[in-house]
Amino acid sequence: MVVEINHFIIYLREIKKTSKNTEVSYQRDLMQLASFLGQQGIVEVGKVTKTSLNSYILYLEKAGRATTTISRTLASMKAFFHYECTQGNIGKDPAELIKAPKVEKKEPIILTVDEVNCLLSQPDGETPKEFRDRAMLELLYATGIRVSELINLKKSDVNLTVGYITCKDEHKERMIPFGKVSKLALSAYMERGREHLLKEQDCECLFTNCNGRPMSRQGFWKIVKFYGDKAGIKADITPHSLRHSFAAHLLRNGADIHVVQAMLGHSDMATTQMYMNYAQKEAVRRVYTGVHPRG
């Protein structure tokens, strides 16, 4: 199966033009599946059945894997076996009728404005690392971009004069404004932090780790976790929490939902709508608190 999986990954990269993150995710899921099936004596794609795939799903459930993880794994399996079927490598798609487990939708973690301010104020030193951390946190909250977009930003994607960043993916490009505070943080990082972190290495990425190499998702997650703990924030925040908070705070303050959708890069309005629901709840609470005798 390993050879077929590698061919599938090449197909995703060269034909489908999927993102690097999607490619890595699919490869990881499918290699884990191949390892499990190999232990069952199934090493050929044509020998895989619906029963063997259901056994793997059951194995993941017993191992305590989250339903979101299992659903993502199933999506990888379906894409792979559909590809194998269309290529004529197998006569029947064994994953076609397998259903994904129901995923419980969790409320997004949305910080208050005070919590965001407290978090962003934590990297207050004058070291290159703190200049970088402050710039990354400020830019993430100012623009609401995804973590993958943040760590993949190039220096050329930032226009400090106009106050815009350009985010690109395999399908489209969008320009997102940022404000004065982010501009100051970015300027300080560019002038007093980035060159020190680069250590004379050649790296196009705007943000690097302390060795002058591109920042990883895990590396930035640790940064957010560190400053969240330092700020005393009780919620289990992640980098995505700042994206959630960005959208919710804009909508609560009257931003047009279509503009927020465009800045977030959502293709489906329903995804942006969940932040509107939060904004409406907050508006009701503010009215209630302001007018009720015991508010």
Coordinates of C-alpha atoms in Angstrom, one line a residue:
M1 CA 0.0 0.0 0.0
V2 CA 2.9 2.3 0.7
V3 CA 3.7 2.7 -3.0
E4 CA 0.1 3.5 -3.9
I5 CA -0.1 6.1 -1.0
N6 CA 3.0 7.8 -2.3
H7 CA 1.6 8.0 -5.8
F8 CA -1.6 9.5 -4.3
I9 CA 0.4 12.1 -2.5
I10 CA 2.2 13.1 -5.7
Y11 CA -1.3 13.3 -7.4
L12 CA -2.5 15.7 -4.6
R13 CA 0.6 17.8 -5.0
E14 CA 1.0 18.0 -8.7
I15 CA -2.6 17.6 -10.0
K16 CA -4.9 18.8 -7.3
K17 CA -2.5 21.5 -6.1
T18 CA -3.4 20.9 -2.4
S19 CA -1.7 22.8 0.4
K20 CA 1.3 21.4 2.1
N21 CA -0.6 20.9 5.3
T22 CA -3.3 18.9 3.6
E23 CA -0.7 16.7 1.9
V24 CA 1.1 16.0 5.2
S25 CA -2.2 15.3 6.9
Y26 CA -3.3 12.8 4.3
Q27 CA 0.1 11.1 4.2
R28 CA 0.2 10.7 8.0
D29 CA -3.4 9.3 8.2
L30 CA -2.9 6.8 5.3
M31 CA 0.5 5.6 6.5
Q32 CA -1.0 4.9 9.9
L33 CA -3.8 3.0 8.2
A34 CA -1.3 1.0 6.2
S35 CA 0.6 0.1 9.3
F36 CA -2.5 -1.2 11.0
L37 CA -3.6 -3.2 8.0
G38 CA -0.1 -4.6 7.6
Q39 CA -0.4 -6.0 11.1
Q40 CA -3.5 -7.7 10.0
G41 CA -1.7 -9.2 7.0
I42 CA -3.3 -6.8 4.5
V43 CA -0.5 -5.2 2.4
E44 CA -2.2 -4.9 -1.0
V45 CA -4.8 -2.2 -1.8
G46 CA -6.9 -4.7 -3.6
K47 CA -7.3 -6.8 -0.4
V48 CA -8.7 -3.9 1.6
T49 CA -12.4 -4.4 2.4
K50 CA -15.1 -2.3 4.1
T51 CA -14.8 -4.7 7.1
S52 CA -11.1 -4.1 7.5
L53 CA -11.6 -0.3 7.3
N54 CA -14.4 -0.5 9.9
S55 CA -12.0 -2.4 12.1
Y56 CA -9.5 0.4 11.9
I57 CA -12.2 3.0 12.8
L58 CA -13.2 0.8 15.8
Y59 CA -9.5 0.6 16.8
L60 CA -9.2 4.4 16.7
E61 CA -12.4 4.7 18.8
K62 CA -11.1 2.2 21.4
A63 CA -7.8 4.0 21.5
G64 CA -9.6 7.2 22.6
R65 CA -9.0 9.2 19.5
A66 CA -11.2 12.3 19.2
T67 CA -14.1 12.1 16.8
T68 CA -12.6 15.0 14.8
T69 CA -9.4 13.0 14.3
I70 CA -11.4 9.9 13.2
S71 CA -13.5 12.0 10.9
R72 CA -10.4 13.5 9.3
T73 CA -8.8 10.0 9.0
L74 CA -12.0 8.8 7.3
A75 CA -11.9 11.7 4.9
S76 CA -8.3 10.8 4.0
M77 CA -9.3 7.1 3.5
K78 CA -12.2 8.1 1.2
A79 CA -10.1 10.3 -0.9
F80 CA -7.4 7.7 -1.3
F81 CA -9.7 4.8 -2.2
H82 CA -11.8 6.9 -4.5
Y83 CA -8.6 7.8 -6.3
E84 CA -7.5 4.1 -6.5
C85 CA -10.9 3.3 -7.9
T86 CA -10.9 6.0 -10.6
Q87 CA -7.3 4.9 -11.6
G88 CA -8.6 1.4 -12.1
N89 CA -6.3 -0.1 -9.4
I90 CA -9.3 -1.5 -7.6
G91 CA -12.7 -2.6 -8.8
K92 CA -14.8 -1.4 -5.8
D93 CA -14.3 1.4 -3.3
P94 CA -14.2 -0.1 0.2
A95 CA -14.5 3.2 1.9
E96 CA -17.5 4.5 -0.1
L97 CA -20.3 3.5 2.3
I98 CA -18.4 4.0 5.6
K99 CA -20.0 6.8 7.7
A100 CA -18.1 9.2 9.8
P101 CA -18.9 9.5 13.5
K102 CA -21.0 12.4 14.6
V103 CA -18.8 15.3 15.7
E104 CA -19.9 17.3 18.6
K105 CA -19.6 20.9 17.7
K106 CA -17.7 22.8 20.5
E107 CA -18.2 26.4 21.1
P108 CA -15.2 28.4 19.9
I109 CA -13.0 29.8 22.7
I110 CA -13.5 33.6 22.4
L111 CA -11.5 35.8 24.7
T112 CA -12.8 39.1 26.1
V113 CA -11.2 42.3 25.0
D114 CA -9.5 42.6 28.4
E115 CA -8.1 39.0 28.1
V116 CA -6.7 39.8 24.6
N117 CA -5.1 43.0 25.9
C118 CA -3.6 41.1 28.8
L119 CA -2.3 38.4 26.5
L120 CA -0.8 40.8 24.0
S121 CA 0.9 42.8 26.7
Q122 CA 2.9 39.8 28.0
P123 CA 5.9 39.9 25.6
D124 CA 7.1 43.3 26.9
G125 CA 10.8 42.9 26.9
E126 CA 13.5 44.2 24.5
T127 CA 14.9 40.9 23.2
P128 CA 14.7 39.8 19.6
K129 CA 12.5 36.9 20.6
E130 CA 10.0 39.2 22.5
F131 CA 9.9 41.6 19.5
R132 CA 9.0 38.7 17.3
D133 CA 6.4 37.2 19.8
R134 CA 4.8 40.6 20.2
A135 CA 4.6 41.2 16.5
M136 CA 3.1 37.7 15.8
L137 CA 0.5 38.0 18.5
E138 CA -0.5 41.5 17.5
L139 CA -0.7 40.6 13.8
L140 CA -2.7 37.5 14.4
Y141 CA -5.4 39.4 16.4
A142 CA -5.3 42.3 14.1
T143 CA -6.0 40.3 10.9
G144 CA -7.6 37.0 12.1
I145 CA -5.5 35.0 9.7
R146 CA -4.9 31.3 10.2
V147 CA -1.8 30.1 12.0
S148 CA -0.6 28.4 8.8
E149 CA -0.9 31.7 7.0
L150 CA 0.9 33.6 9.7
I151 CA 4.0 31.3 9.8
N152 CA 4.1 31.2 6.0
L153 CA 4.0 35.0 5.5
K154 CA 7.0 36.3 3.5
K155 CA 8.6 39.6 4.2
S156 CA 7.3 40.7 0.8
D157 CA 3.7 40.0 1.9
V158 CA 3.7 42.9 4.4
N159 CA 3.1 46.5 3.3
L160 CA 4.0 48.5 6.4
T161 CA 3.4 51.8 4.6
V162 CA -0.2 51.1 3.7
G163 CA -0.9 48.7 6.6
Y164 CA -1.9 45.5 4.7
I165 CA -0.7 41.9 4.5
T166 CA -1.3 39.6 1.5
C167 CA -2.3 36.0 2.2
K168 CA -2.1 33.5 -0.5
D169 CA -3.2 29.9 -0.8
E170 CA -3.6 27.5 -3.7
H171 CA -7.0 29.0 -4.7
K172 CA -7.0 32.7 -4.0
E173 CA -5.3 35.7 -2.6
R174 CA -6.7 38.2 -0.1
M175 CA -5.5 41.5 1.3
I176 CA -6.1 42.2 5.0
P177 CA -5.6 45.5 6.8
F178 CA -3.9 45.9 10.2
G179 CA -3.9 48.8 12.6
K180 CA -1.4 51.2 14.2
V181 CA -0.5 48.9 17.2
S182 CA 0.3 46.0 14.9
K183 CA 2.3 48.4 12.6
L184 CA 4.4 49.5 15.6
A185 CA 5.0 45.9 16.7
L186 CA 6.0 44.8 13.2
S187 CA 8.3 47.8 12.7
A188 CA 10.1 47.1 16.0
Y189 CA 10.5 43.4 15.0
M190 CA 11.8 44.2 11.5
E191 CA 14.2 46.8 12.8
R192 CA 15.4 45.2 16.1
G193 CA 14.5 41.6 16.1
R194 CA 14.4 39.8 12.8
E195 CA 18.1 40.2 11.7
H196 CA 19.3 38.9 15.1
L197 CA 17.1 35.8 14.8
L198 CA 18.2 35.1 11.2
K199 CA 21.9 34.8 12.3
E200 CA 23.0 35.8 8.8
Q201 CA 20.9 33.0 7.3
D202 CA 18.8 33.5 4.1
C203 CA 15.1 33.0 5.0
E204 CA 12.2 34.5 3.1
C205 CA 9.8 33.9 6.0
L206 CA 8.7 37.0 7.9
F207 CA 8.8 35.1 11.2
T208 CA 11.6 32.7 12.1
N209 CA 12.5 30.6 15.1
C210 CA 15.5 31.4 17.3
N211 CA 17.8 29.5 14.8
G212 CA 16.8 31.6 11.9
R213 CA 14.6 28.9 10.3
P214 CA 10.9 29.1 9.5
M215 CA 8.6 29.0 12.5
S216 CA 6.5 25.8 12.9
R217 CA 2.9 25.5 14.0
Q218 CA 4.0 23.7 17.1
G219 CA 6.5 26.4 17.9
F220 CA 3.9 29.1 17.7
W221 CA 1.4 27.1 19.7
K222 CA 3.9 26.9 22.5
I223 CA 4.4 30.7 22.3
V224 CA 0.6 31.3 22.7
K225 CA 0.4 28.7 25.5
F226 CA 3.3 30.3 27.4
Y227 CA 1.9 33.8 27.3
G228 CA -1.6 32.6 28.0
D229 CA -0.4 31.0 31.2
K230 CA 1.7 34.1 32.0
A231 CA -1.4 36.3 31.6
G232 CA -3.4 34.0 33.9
I233 CA -6.0 33.2 31.3
K234 CA -8.0 30.2 32.5
A235 CA -9.4 29.1 29.1
D236 CA -7.4 26.5 27.2
I237 CA -6.4 28.9 24.4
T238 CA -4.7 28.1 21.2
P239 CA -3.6 30.3 18.3
H240 CA -7.0 29.8 16.7
S241 CA -8.6 31.5 19.8
L242 CA -7.2 34.8 18.6
R243 CA -8.8 34.2 15.1
H244 CA -12.1 33.5 16.8
S245 CA -11.8 36.6 19.0
F246 CA -10.9 38.8 16.1
A247 CA -14.1 37.8 14.2
A248 CA -16.4 38.0 17.3
H249 CA -15.1 41.4 18.4
L250 CA -15.4 42.9 14.9
L251 CA -19.0 41.7 14.6
R252 CA -19.9 42.8 18.1
N253 CA -18.7 46.3 17.2
G254 CA -20.9 46.5 14.1
A255 CA -18.6 45.2 11.3
D256 CA -20.4 43.9 8.2
I257 CA -20.5 40.1 8.2
H258 CA -19.6 39.9 4.5
V259 CA -16.4 42.0 5.2
V260 CA -15.5 39.7 8.1
Q261 CA -16.1 36.7 6.0
A262 CA -13.8 38.1 3.3
M263 CA -11.0 38.8 5.8
L264 CA -11.2 35.4 7.3
G265 CA -11.2 33.7 3.9
H266 CA -14.4 31.7 4.6
S267 CA -16.0 30.3 1.5
D268 CA -19.2 29.4 3.4
M269 CA -21.1 32.2 5.2
A270 CA -22.4 29.7 7.7
T271 CA -18.9 29.4 9.2
T272 CA -18.8 33.1 9.8
Q273 CA -22.4 33.1 11.1
M274 CA -21.4 31.4 14.4
Y275 CA -19.4 34.5 15.4
M276 CA -22.5 36.6 14.7
N277 CA -24.5 34.5 17.1
Y278 CA -21.9 35.2 19.8
A279 CA -22.0 39.0 19.0
Q280 CA -25.8 39.0 19.3
K281 CA -25.7 37.2 22.7
E282 CA -23.2 39.8 23.9
A283 CA -25.4 42.6 22.7
V284 CA -28.4 41.2 24.5
R285 CA -26.3 40.8 27.7
R286 CA -25.1 44.5 27.5
V287 CA -28.6 45.8 27.0
Y288 CA -29.9 43.6 29.9
T289 CA -27.1 44.7 32.2
G290 CA -27.7 48.4 31.3
V291 CA -31.5 48.5 31.8
H292 CA -32.5 45.8 34.3
P293 CA -32.8 47.1 37.9
R294 CA -30.8 44.2 39.1
G295 CA -28.6 43.8 36.1

